[in-house]
Coordinates of C-alpha atoms in Angstrom, one line a residue:
Chain E
M126 CA 70.1 45.2 -30.0
I127 CA 71.2 43.2 -27.7
G128 CA 70.3 38.9 -28.6
F129 CA 70.5 35.9 -25.8
K130 CA 73.1 34.5 -28.0
N131 CA 75.2 37.6 -26.9
I132 CA 74.7 36.6 -23.1
K133 CA 76.8 34.4 -21.2
S134 CA 77.3 35.9 -18.2
V135 CA 73.8 37.8 -15.9
L136 CA 74.4 39.1 -12.4
I137 CA 71.2 39.3 -10.8
I138 CA 71.1 42.1 -7.7
G139 CA 68.8 41.6 -4.6
A140 CA 68.8 38.2 -5.9
A141 CA 66.6 37.4 -2.3
G142 CA 63.4 38.8 -3.8
G143 CA 60.7 37.1 -5.0
L144 CA 60.3 39.4 -8.0
A145 CA 64.3 38.4 -8.7
E146 CA 63.7 34.5 -7.7
I147 CA 61.0 34.4 -10.0
T148 CA 63.1 36.3 -13.1
A149 CA 66.1 34.1 -12.6
S150 CA 63.9 30.5 -12.6
L151 CA 62.0 31.9 -16.0
L152 CA 65.5 32.6 -17.3
I153 CA 67.5 29.2 -16.3
K154 CA 64.3 27.9 -17.2
E155 CA 64.0 29.7 -20.9
H156 CA 67.8 29.9 -21.2
P157 CA 70.1 27.3 -19.4
E158 CA 73.0 27.9 -21.2
V159 CA 73.1 31.4 -19.4
R160 CA 75.3 31.4 -15.8
I161 CA 73.3 33.9 -13.4
T162 CA 75.0 35.3 -10.1
G163 CA 73.0 36.5 -7.7
I164 CA 73.6 38.4 -4.6
D165 CA 71.7 40.0 -1.5
P166 CA 72.9 40.8 1.2
R167 CA 70.3 39.1 2.7
P168 CA 70.3 35.6 3.2
I169 CA 68.8 34.1 0.1
P170 CA 65.2 32.7 1.5
H171 CA 64.3 29.7 -1.7
P172 CA 67.8 29.6 -4.2
I173 CA 67.5 28.2 -6.9
R174 CA 69.4 24.6 -7.4
H175 CA 71.1 25.1 -11.2
E176 CA 74.1 24.5 -12.0
N177 CA 74.3 27.7 -13.5
I178 CA 73.1 29.3 -10.5
E179 CA 75.1 31.4 -8.0
Y180 CA 74.6 33.1 -5.5
L181 CA 76.5 35.4 -2.5
K182 CA 75.9 37.2 0.1
M183 CA 77.0 40.8 -0.3
R184 CA 76.4 43.9 -0.6
F185 CA 76.9 45.7 -3.6
T186 CA 79.2 48.7 -2.0
R187 CA 81.5 46.3 -1.1
T188 CA 85.5 46.0 -2.8
K189 CA 84.7 42.3 -3.2
F190 CA 81.8 43.0 -5.3
E191 CA 83.9 44.8 -8.4
K192 CA 86.1 41.8 -7.7
L193 CA 82.6 40.1 -9.4
F194 CA 82.8 42.4 -12.2
R195 CA 86.1 41.5 -13.1
E196 CA 86.0 38.0 -12.2
K197 CA 82.3 36.9 -14.1
Q198 CA 82.3 40.0 -16.4
F199 CA 78.9 40.0 -17.2
D200 CA 76.9 40.5 -20.2
L201 CA 73.7 41.9 -18.4
V202 CA 72.5 42.8 -15.2
L203 CA 69.1 43.5 -13.3
H204 CA 69.5 46.1 -10.5
L205 CA 66.5 44.3 -9.0
A206 CA 67.5 45.7 -5.1
R207 CA 65.7 49.2 -4.9
M208 CA 64.9 49.6 -1.6
S209 CA 61.6 49.7 -0.7
H210 CA 59.2 51.5 1.6
A211 CA 58.0 48.3 2.6
D212 CA 60.0 47.9 5.8
S213 CA 60.6 51.1 6.7
S214 CA 58.5 52.4 10.0
T215 CA 57.2 55.8 9.8
H216 CA 60.4 58.4 8.5
G217 CA 63.2 55.5 9.5
K218 CA 65.7 54.6 7.8
M219 CA 65.7 57.3 4.9
E220 CA 69.2 57.2 5.3
K221 CA 70.3 53.9 4.7
R222 CA 67.6 53.9 1.2
L223 CA 69.1 57.1 0.4
D224 CA 72.4 55.2 0.6
A225 CA 71.3 51.8 -0.9
N226 CA 69.2 53.1 -3.8
V227 CA 71.0 56.2 -5.0
I228 CA 75.6 55.3 -4.0
G229 CA 74.7 51.9 -4.7
T230 CA 72.8 52.8 -7.8
K231 CA 75.4 54.9 -9.2
R232 CA 78.1 52.5 -8.6
I233 CA 76.4 49.2 -9.9
L234 CA 76.0 51.3 -13.0
D235 CA 79.2 52.2 -13.2
L236 CA 81.5 49.2 -13.3
C237 CA 78.8 48.5 -15.5
L238 CA 80.2 50.7 -17.5
K239 CA 83.7 50.0 -16.5
Y240 CA 83.2 45.9 -16.9
E241 CA 82.1 46.3 -20.8
V242 CA 78.3 45.2 -19.1
K243 CA 76.3 44.9 -22.8
K244 CA 73.0 45.7 -21.2
V245 CA 71.4 47.2 -17.7
I246 CA 68.0 46.7 -16.5
I247 CA 67.2 49.1 -13.6
L248 CA 63.1 48.3 -11.6
S249 CA 62.3 51.8 -10.7
T250 CA 58.5 52.4 -9.7
Y251 CA 55.6 53.9 -10.3
H252 CA 55.7 56.4 -7.0
V253 CA 58.1 58.4 -8.5
Y254 CA 55.4 61.2 -10.2
G255 CA 53.7 60.8 -7.3
A256 CA 50.5 60.5 -5.2
L257 CA 48.7 64.6 -6.6
N258 CA 45.0 65.0 -6.8
D259 CA 46.5 66.8 -10.4
N260 CA 47.6 63.8 -11.7
P261 CA 46.4 63.0 -15.6
T262 CA 45.4 59.3 -15.8
F263 CA 48.1 57.3 -18.4
I264 CA 50.9 59.1 -17.0
T265 CA 53.4 58.8 -19.7
E266 CA 56.9 58.8 -18.8
D267 CA 58.0 62.3 -20.1
F268 CA 55.4 63.4 -17.0
P269 CA 57.7 65.7 -14.3
L270 CA 58.3 63.1 -11.4
R271 CA 56.8 64.7 -8.9
A272 CA 57.1 61.6 -5.3
S273 CA 59.1 64.3 -3.2
I274 CA 57.4 67.9 -3.6
R275 CA 55.3 67.0 -0.2
Y276 CA 57.1 64.0 1.1
P277 CA 61.0 64.1 1.2
E278 CA 60.7 60.3 2.6
L279 CA 60.1 59.5 -0.9
R280 CA 64.0 61.2 -2.3
D281 CA 65.8 58.5 -2.1
V282 CA 63.2 56.9 -4.9
V283 CA 62.9 60.3 -7.5
E284 CA 66.9 60.1 -6.9
M285 CA 67.9 57.4 -8.0
D286 CA 65.1 57.3 -10.9
Q287 CA 66.1 59.9 -12.1
L288 CA 69.9 59.4 -11.5
C289 CA 69.8 55.9 -13.4
T290 CA 67.6 58.4 -17.0
N291 CA 70.7 60.7 -17.1
W292 CA 73.4 58.0 -16.9
M293 CA 71.7 55.9 -19.6
W294 CA 71.3 59.1 -22.2
K295 CA 74.9 59.8 -21.2
N296 CA 76.5 56.7 -21.8
Q297 CA 73.8 55.2 -24.7
S298 CA 76.5 54.9 -27.4
D299 CA 78.4 52.5 -24.8
I300 CA 75.5 50.7 -23.1
E301 CA 71.7 49.2 -23.6
T302 CA 70.3 50.5 -20.3
L303 CA 66.4 50.6 -19.3
V304 CA 64.6 52.3 -16.6
L305 CA 61.3 50.3 -15.7
R306 CA 58.8 51.9 -13.8
P307 CA 56.8 48.7 -12.9
C308 CA 52.5 49.6 -11.2
A309 CA 52.5 48.0 -7.9
I310 CA 53.7 44.5 -8.2
I311 CA 51.2 42.2 -6.7
G312 CA 52.0 38.2 -6.2
P313 CA 52.5 35.8 -3.4
Q314 CA 56.4 35.8 -3.3
I315 CA 56.5 39.7 -3.2
Q316 CA 56.7 41.3 0.4
N317 CA 56.3 44.9 -0.9
T318 CA 54.1 47.8 0.5
M319 CA 50.8 47.0 -1.4
T320 CA 50.7 43.3 -1.3
R321 CA 50.8 43.2 2.1
Y322 CA 48.3 45.9 2.5
L323 CA 46.2 43.9 0.4
T324 CA 45.9 40.5 2.0
T325 CA 46.5 42.3 5.6
P326 CA 42.8 41.7 7.3
Y327 CA 41.8 44.8 9.3
A328 CA 43.6 47.1 7.7
P329 CA 42.1 50.7 7.4
L330 CA 40.1 51.8 3.8
P331 CA 39.8 55.8 3.0
A332 CA 36.2 56.8 3.8
D333 CA 36.3 59.4 1.8
F334 CA 38.8 58.7 -1.2
N335 CA 38.7 56.0 -3.7
P336 CA 42.0 56.2 -5.5
M337 CA 42.6 53.7 -9.0
F338 CA 45.5 51.4 -9.0
Q339 CA 47.1 49.2 -11.6
Y340 CA 48.7 46.0 -10.7
I341 CA 51.0 43.8 -12.3
H342 CA 51.9 39.9 -11.1
E343 CA 55.2 39.2 -10.1
F344 CA 55.5 36.5 -12.5
D345 CA 53.9 39.0 -15.5
M346 CA 56.2 41.1 -14.3
A347 CA 59.8 38.5 -14.2
K348 CA 58.7 37.6 -17.9
I349 CA 58.6 41.4 -18.9
L350 CA 62.4 41.6 -17.5
I351 CA 62.8 38.6 -19.4
D352 CA 62.0 40.3 -22.6
C353 CA 63.1 42.9 -22.1
I354 CA 66.7 41.8 -22.4
A355 CA 66.3 40.8 -26.0
K356 CA 63.5 43.1 -27.7
V357 CA 63.8 46.5 -25.8
P358 CA 65.5 49.2 -26.7
T359 CA 67.5 51.4 -24.4
G360 CA 64.9 54.1 -22.4
L361 CA 62.2 54.7 -20.0
Y362 CA 59.1 51.9 -19.8
N363 CA 56.3 52.6 -17.4
I364 CA 55.4 48.8 -16.9
A365 CA 51.2 48.3 -16.5
P366 CA 48.3 46.7 -17.6
D367 CA 45.6 48.6 -19.7
E368 CA 43.1 48.4 -16.9
A369 CA 42.6 49.6 -13.9
I370 CA 40.2 48.9 -10.1
S371 CA 39.6 51.2 -7.4
V372 CA 41.5 50.5 -4.3
R373 CA 37.8 49.7 -2.1
E374 CA 36.6 46.9 -5.3
A375 CA 40.5 45.6 -4.4
R376 CA 39.9 45.2 -1.0
N377 CA 36.4 44.0 -1.7
F378 CA 37.7 41.3 -4.1
M379 CA 40.3 39.9 -1.6
G380 CA 37.5 39.6 0.8
L381 CA 39.2 40.3 3.8
P382 CA 37.5 42.7 6.2
S383 CA 38.5 46.7 6.2
I384 CA 38.3 49.3 8.3
P385 CA 37.1 52.5 6.9
I386 CA 38.9 55.6 8.0
P387 CA 38.8 59.1 6.6
M388 CA 42.0 60.5 5.3
A389 CA 42.0 63.2 7.4
I390 CA 42.1 61.1 10.5
L391 CA 44.4 58.1 8.7
Y392 CA 47.3 61.1 8.4
G393 CA 47.7 61.6 12.4
A394 CA 46.7 57.3 13.0
A395 CA 49.4 56.5 10.6
K396 CA 51.9 58.8 12.6
I397 CA 51.0 57.5 16.2
I398 CA 50.6 53.7 14.8
S399 CA 52.6 51.1 13.7
S400 CA 51.7 48.2 14.4
P401 CA 52.3 44.5 13.3
L402 CA 48.9 44.0 11.5
W403 CA 49.3 46.8 9.2
R404 CA 52.5 48.8 8.4
F405 CA 52.6 51.5 5.9
P406 CA 55.0 54.8 6.0
D407 CA 52.5 58.2 6.3
Y408 CA 54.3 59.1 3.2
L409 CA 53.0 56.8 1.6
L410 CA 49.3 57.3 2.4
D411 CA 48.6 59.9 -0.6
Y412 CA 48.5 56.8 -2.7
L413 CA 45.6 55.6 -0.9
K414 CA 44.1 59.4 -1.4
Y415 CA 44.8 59.9 -5.0
S416 CA 45.4 58.4 -7.9
C417 CA 48.7 57.6 -9.8
I418 CA 47.5 55.8 -13.8
I419 CA 50.4 54.7 -15.8
D420 CA 50.4 54.8 -19.6
N421 CA 52.0 51.9 -21.2
N422 CA 52.4 52.5 -24.4
E423 CA 56.0 52.4 -25.1
I424 CA 56.5 49.2 -23.6
K425 CA 54.0 47.8 -25.6
K426 CA 55.5 48.9 -29.0
H427 CA 58.0 46.1 -28.0
I428 CA 56.7 43.2 -26.0
G429 CA 52.9 43.9 -27.1
N430 CA 49.9 42.7 -25.1
S431 CA 50.2 39.5 -24.9
A432 CA 52.7 40.2 -21.8
F433 CA 50.0 40.6 -19.7
R434 CA 48.4 37.7 -19.1
F435 CA 46.9 38.2 -15.7
S436 CA 43.9 40.2 -15.2
I437 CA 44.1 42.9 -12.4
H438 CA 41.0 40.7 -11.3
E439 CA 42.8 37.8 -11.9
S440 CA 46.0 38.9 -10.3
L441 CA 44.2 39.5 -7.2
E442 CA 42.4 36.1 -7.8
L443 CA 45.8 34.1 -7.6
L444 CA 47.2 36.5 -4.2
K445 CA 44.0 35.4 -2.8
L446 CA 44.2 31.9 -3.1
E447 CA 47.8 32.2 -0.5
Chain R
M295 CA 18.3 57.5 1.3
L296 CA 17.1 55.5 -1.5
S297 CA 14.0 53.7 0.7
L298 CA 13.5 57.4 2.2
L299 CA 12.4 58.4 -1.3
K300 CA 10.1 55.8 -2.0
N301 CA 8.6 56.1 1.0
F302 CA 8.3 59.2 -0.6
G303 CA 6.8 58.2 -3.6
L304 CA 10.3 59.5 -5.8
N305 CA 11.6 56.8 -6.3
A306 CA 13.5 56.6 -9.8
P307 CA 11.1 54.1 -13.1
K308 CA 12.9 50.9 -12.2
E309 CA 12.5 49.5 -16.2
K310 CA 14.2 52.7 -17.0
F311 CA 17.1 52.7 -15.0
D312 CA 17.3 48.7 -15.6
E313 CA 17.3 49.3 -19.6
V314 CA 20.0 52.5 -19.0
F315 CA 22.2 50.7 -17.0
E316 CA 22.4 47.2 -19.2
Y317 CA 23.5 49.7 -21.7
L318 CA 26.4 50.5 -20.0
T319 CA 27.4 47.8 -17.7
Q320 CA 27.9 46.8 -21.6
Y321 CA 30.0 49.3 -22.2
Y322 CA 32.0 49.4 -19.3
P323 CA 32.3 45.5 -18.6
R324 CA 34.8 45.8 -15.9
G325 CA 32.1 47.9 -13.6
E326 CA 34.9 50.1 -13.3
D327 CA 37.1 52.6 -15.6
P328 CA 41.0 53.9 -14.6
W329 CA 39.2 57.2 -14.2
G330 CA 37.3 56.6 -11.8
L331 CA 34.0 56.0 -12.8
N332 CA 31.7 52.8 -11.3
V333 CA 28.7 52.3 -13.4
K334 CA 26.9 50.6 -10.2
K335 CA 27.7 53.4 -7.7
A336 CA 26.8 56.0 -11.3
R337 CA 23.3 54.4 -10.6
K338 CA 22.9 55.2 -7.5
S339 CA 23.6 58.5 -7.9
L340 CA 21.7 58.9 -10.3
E341 CA 18.6 57.1 -8.4
V342 CA 19.1 59.6 -5.5
I343 CA 19.2 62.8 -7.9
W344 CA 16.3 61.5 -10.4
P345 CA 13.5 63.2 -8.0
L346 CA 15.2 66.1 -8.2
Y347 CA 15.8 66.1 -12.1
H348 CA 11.9 64.7 -12.2
N349 CA 10.2 66.3 -9.6
Y350 CA 12.1 69.3 -8.1
F351 CA 13.6 71.2 -11.2
K352 CA 11.2 69.4 -13.5
V353 CA 13.4 69.3 -15.7
R354 CA 12.6 69.3 -19.9
V355 CA 14.9 67.8 -22.6
F356 CA 14.4 68.9 -25.7
G357 CA 16.5 68.3 -29.2
K358 CA 17.2 65.1 -28.1
E359 CA 16.9 63.6 -31.8
N360 CA 20.8 65.5 -32.4
V361 CA 22.9 63.0 -30.0
Q362 CA 24.0 60.6 -32.9
D363 CA 25.6 57.1 -31.2
Q364 CA 29.9 58.8 -31.1
P365 CA 31.4 60.9 -29.3
Y366 CA 31.5 64.3 -28.1
M367 CA 32.4 67.6 -26.4
V368 CA 29.1 68.4 -24.8
V369 CA 29.6 72.2 -24.2
P370 CA 26.4 74.1 -22.2
N371 CA 26.2 77.9 -20.8
H372 CA 26.5 77.1 -16.4
T373 CA 24.3 79.1 -15.2
G374 CA 22.7 78.8 -11.2
Q375 CA 26.3 79.6 -8.1
I376 CA 26.5 75.8 -7.8
A377 CA 27.3 73.4 -10.4
I378 CA 24.3 71.9 -10.1
D379 CA 23.4 72.4 -14.2
G380 CA 26.2 70.3 -14.5
M381 CA 24.3 66.8 -12.8
L382 CA 21.0 67.9 -15.0
V383 CA 23.0 67.9 -18.2
S384 CA 25.0 64.9 -17.2
T385 CA 21.1 63.0 -16.0
A386 CA 19.5 63.7 -18.9
F387 CA 22.5 62.7 -21.3
A388 CA 22.9 59.5 -19.1
L389 CA 18.5 58.9 -18.9
D390 CA 16.9 60.7 -21.4
V391 CA 19.7 60.4 -24.2
Q392 CA 19.4 57.5 -26.8
P393 CA 22.0 56.2 -26.9
P394 CA 22.4 56.5 -22.9
R395 CA 26.0 57.7 -21.8
I396 CA 27.6 58.9 -19.3
L397 CA 29.0 62.4 -19.8
R398 CA 33.0 63.0 -18.4
G399 CA 32.4 66.4 -16.5
M400 CA 35.5 68.3 -16.7
V401 CA 35.9 69.1 -12.8
E402 CA 38.2 71.9 -10.9
R403 CA 41.5 71.1 -9.1
F404 CA 40.7 71.5 -6.0
F405 CA 36.9 69.8 -5.8
T406 CA 39.0 66.4 -6.5
T407 CA 41.0 66.8 -3.9
L408 CA 37.3 67.0 -1.5
P409 CA 36.5 64.5 1.0
F410 CA 33.4 62.3 -0.1
I411 CA 31.7 64.9 -3.0
G412 CA 35.7 64.2 -4.8
M413 CA 35.1 60.5 -4.8
W414 CA 31.5 60.8 -5.2
A415 CA 31.9 62.9 -7.9
A416 CA 34.5 60.6 -9.7
E417 CA 32.6 57.5 -9.4
G418 CA 29.6 59.2 -10.9
G419 CA 31.8 60.0 -14.3
A420 CA 33.9 63.2 -13.6
V421 CA 37.8 63.2 -14.6
L422 CA 40.0 66.8 -13.5
G423 CA 40.1 69.4 -16.6
D424 CA 43.2 68.1 -17.4
R425 CA 44.5 68.1 -21.9
Q426 CA 46.1 64.6 -21.3
N427 CA 42.2 63.3 -19.5
C428 CA 40.2 65.1 -21.9
H429 CA 42.3 63.8 -25.2
Q430 CA 42.5 60.1 -23.7
L431 CA 39.0 59.7 -22.8
L432 CA 37.8 60.7 -26.7
K433 CA 40.0 58.3 -27.3
R434 CA 38.1 55.7 -26.2
G435 CA 34.8 57.1 -27.7
Q436 CA 33.6 58.5 -24.4
S437 CA 31.4 62.1 -24.7
I438 CA 32.8 64.8 -22.9
L439 CA 30.8 68.1 -20.5
A440 CA 33.2 70.9 -20.1
F441 CA 31.8 74.7 -19.6
P442 CA 34.2 76.1 -21.5
E443 CA 33.0 79.9 -18.8
G444 CA 33.9 78.2 -16.5
V445 CA 33.9 79.8 -12.6
R446 CA 32.9 82.6 -14.5
G447 CA 29.5 81.5 -16.3
V448 CA 28.4 79.9 -13.4
A449 CA 29.1 82.7 -10.2
K450 CA 27.3 86.0 -11.6
S451 CA 25.7 88.4 -10.2
T452 CA 21.2 88.4 -10.8
S453 CA 22.5 92.1 -13.4
D454 CA 24.6 89.1 -15.9
F455 CA 22.0 86.2 -14.8
Y456 CA 21.8 84.5 -18.9
Q457 CA 24.4 86.2 -20.5
T458 CA 26.7 84.0 -21.6
Q459 CA 30.4 84.8 -20.2
S460 CA 33.0 85.0 -22.8
F461 CA 34.1 81.0 -24.0
T462 CA 37.9 78.9 -22.5
K463 CA 39.2 78.5 -26.2
G464 CA 41.1 74.7 -24.7
F465 CA 37.1 72.9 -25.4
F466 CA 38.0 73.9 -29.3
R467 CA 41.5 72.9 -29.8
L468 CA 40.8 69.6 -28.0
S469 CA 38.0 68.9 -30.0
A470 CA 39.6 69.6 -33.3
E471 CA 42.2 67.2 -32.0
A472 CA 40.1 64.8 -30.7
G473 CA 38.3 65.4 -34.8
V474 CA 34.8 65.0 -32.6
D475 CA 31.5 67.3 -32.7
V476 CA 31.1 69.5 -30.0
L477 CA 27.3 69.7 -29.1
P478 CA 26.2 73.1 -28.1
V479 CA 23.7 72.6 -25.1
A480 CA 21.6 75.5 -23.4
V481 CA 20.3 74.7 -19.7
V482 CA 17.3 77.5 -19.0
G483 CA 15.8 78.1 -15.9
A484 CA 18.6 77.3 -13.6
E485 CA 19.8 80.9 -12.8
E486 CA 16.8 80.8 -11.1
F487 CA 18.4 78.5 -8.2
Y488 CA 18.9 82.1 -7.0
P489 CA 17.0 84.9 -7.9
Y490 CA 19.1 87.8 -6.5
V491 CA 23.1 87.1 -6.2
Y492 CA 24.9 89.9 -5.4
Q493 CA 29.0 88.3 -6.4
A494 CA 31.1 89.9 -3.5
K495 CA 34.5 90.3 -5.7
T496 CA 36.2 91.7 -3.6
L497 CA 35.4 89.9 -0.5
A498 CA 35.7 86.3 -2.8
N499 CA 39.9 86.9 -3.7
F500 CA 40.5 88.5 0.3
F501 CA 39.5 84.7 0.7
N502 CA 40.8 83.4 -2.1
L503 CA 37.5 82.3 -2.7
P504 CA 36.9 81.1 -6.2
A505 CA 33.4 83.5 -5.5
L506 CA 31.7 84.7 -2.6
P507 CA 27.6 84.5 -4.2
L508 CA 25.8 86.5 -1.3
S509 CA 22.1 85.3 -2.0
L510 CA 18.5 86.0 -0.6
N511 CA 19.0 82.0 -0.4
Y512 CA 21.2 78.9 -0.5
L513 CA 19.0 76.1 -0.5
P514 CA 17.9 76.5 -4.2
L515 CA 14.5 77.2 -5.8
P516 CA 12.8 75.2 -7.2
S517 CA 12.9 76.7 -10.8
P518 CA 11.6 74.3 -13.9
V519 CA 15.0 73.7 -16.4
D520 CA 14.4 72.9 -19.3
I521 CA 17.5 71.7 -21.3
Y522 CA 17.8 72.4 -25.1
I523 CA 20.3 70.3 -27.7
G524 CA 21.9 71.9 -30.2
K525 CA 22.6 70.6 -33.5
P526 CA 26.2 69.2 -33.5
Y527 CA 28.6 72.2 -34.5
K528 CA 31.7 70.3 -37.1
I529 CA 34.8 71.1 -36.7
A530 CA 35.7 72.6 -40.5
S531 CA 38.2 70.4 -42.4
G532 CA 41.3 72.3 -41.5
I533 CA 40.8 73.3 -38.7
G534 CA 42.8 71.8 -36.5
A535 CA 44.6 71.7 -32.5
D536 CA 47.2 74.2 -33.7
S537 CA 45.3 76.1 -35.8
P538 CA 46.2 79.8 -35.1
D539 CA 44.1 81.8 -32.4
D540 CA 41.6 84.0 -34.4
I541 CA 40.4 81.3 -36.6
I542 CA 39.9 79.0 -33.8
N543 CA 38.1 82.2 -31.3
R544 CA 36.1 83.3 -34.1
E545 CA 34.8 79.3 -34.2
V546 CA 34.4 79.2 -30.1
K547 CA 32.8 82.6 -30.8
N548 CA 30.1 81.4 -33.2
I549 CA 29.5 78.0 -30.6
E550 CA 29.4 81.4 -28.4
S551 CA 26.7 82.4 -29.7
I552 CA 24.6 79.5 -30.9
I553 CA 24.4 79.2 -27.1
Q554 CA 23.7 82.6 -26.8
E555 CA 20.9 82.4 -28.9
M556 CA 19.4 78.7 -27.5
I557 CA 19.2 80.6 -24.9
N558 CA 17.3 83.3 -25.9
E559 CA 14.7 80.6 -27.3
G560 CA 14.5 78.9 -24.0
L561 CA 13.6 82.1 -22.4
A562 CA 10.3 82.6 -25.1
N563 CA 8.8 79.3 -24.3
R564 CA 10.2 79.2 -20.2
R565 CA 7.2 77.7 -17.7
H566 CA 5.8 79.6 -15.0
F567 CA 8.4 80.7 -12.1
F568 CA 7.6 83.8 -9.6
A569 CA 10.6 84.9 -9.8
N570 CA 11.2 84.8 -13.1
K571 CA 9.6 88.2 -14.7
E572 CA 12.4 89.8 -13.3
F573 CA 14.9 88.5 -16.1
E574 CA 13.0 88.1 -19.3

């Protein structure tokens, strides 16, 4: 397995995201000798000022992206650029997401192989398993990916994951590849659907269902990404704490008022309403109905228990402080 | 609801509930578990169920001494058209058995899709009847409540009352895999909740329903219920989850016979109820 002594140049794709920002700062703190290149088509909100960190505003499907690989000779690529559904209107942007998440990822992986990158870590999501009524609790990595069974809008999530895992096994003798499927990452710097849901006052709360959730704090997730570089071999890994909390308890803990609404009404309302107060794509509503709890035994074999420093309540507490 | 019950003098005994839930709160320090159990909600549910359990169905529990501080695969006969028997057995194991425990009742898939009811059941300890769930729960020291007769057991016509229907084998393989004893349980009295029933099987198939009972009453009658907890059935050494079918079938048949025997003994010692004679 690759060690930090072999890593001189790192590419972080999706550097404008909150998780990428924390990961970059942790990485440079622990390994100041490593050169980090962060790219994102979006402006970087809080660039880290360090001589070994460089930010470039670019799309990773353009020709100059390949030039970057040629010139920088990356040893490690962190692909944190999966386009989330947080900013999607109910059904919009699907084409854009498929392009970024599937075609874009394929291009990144091919470049990694062509330019002899030693390790690539891809951030997928627990959403790939889908929120279905017959989900067992503690879904393992070999469980079928059923997210798009009911909602074709989730095709990009599943296809990206499958593309990465197929590619990973096909090229395992040439490049170390990790596909991570984290539970809901929450934290003040993460602007995903779940963080937004937990911090929005008067958000609807299912009155007739109360699914369980696993939350991981953004700092823990960033630390695990760093741990994965030197400690975790090629493979697929769920990332989640042992515990879980019901959505109702989580909302109560956050101390924000909620509006209890039966799911049947919520489905109808979400199709029509998209307000600045509550943006939640209707095809993700099943995640507020049925649990999707993932098993973490595989990752713990390599990084142990101590990687999860914050309990779910502590993670929520930290989110509340913001 | 609880205050309404209190007004009628049907409130749950506070001391008993405090004692049980002090123990259970220590057992589940987070108050919830990943399957959706919520200890506070479970208490509230049991407080509502208590008058039914204690005053309406007048449940008696025999064989409490057979239960030790260890996980079990609790396997009762299934009777009474709707799963009230599961609720009563769960209440017995929470309130009348030492140490108290919240049985993890295995429910059908469709149950988890039911608004409010699915949530209420999960918060009270029910889980989707899935092999992986069962395995994980037993590994964590939880006791499982499984009805190996399934719908065939609960949805019987009057002529089949108190005859166990053939058991499915999954519960035994899971017990063998986890090395957990099977605890046979007989429920006597629940068939008389609906004493005159005809199962319209053809009609049920036509409407794609699991069962369609045609009954004289659709509210359960207050038939007194006796719950008999048998001696733990230990899985013999050498028998595992992957043992051949004939061995597993033999073991399951043994358990089925034990439960049938317990039912027969229970029928001989039951309390008087106007609908009893028809079925003795």
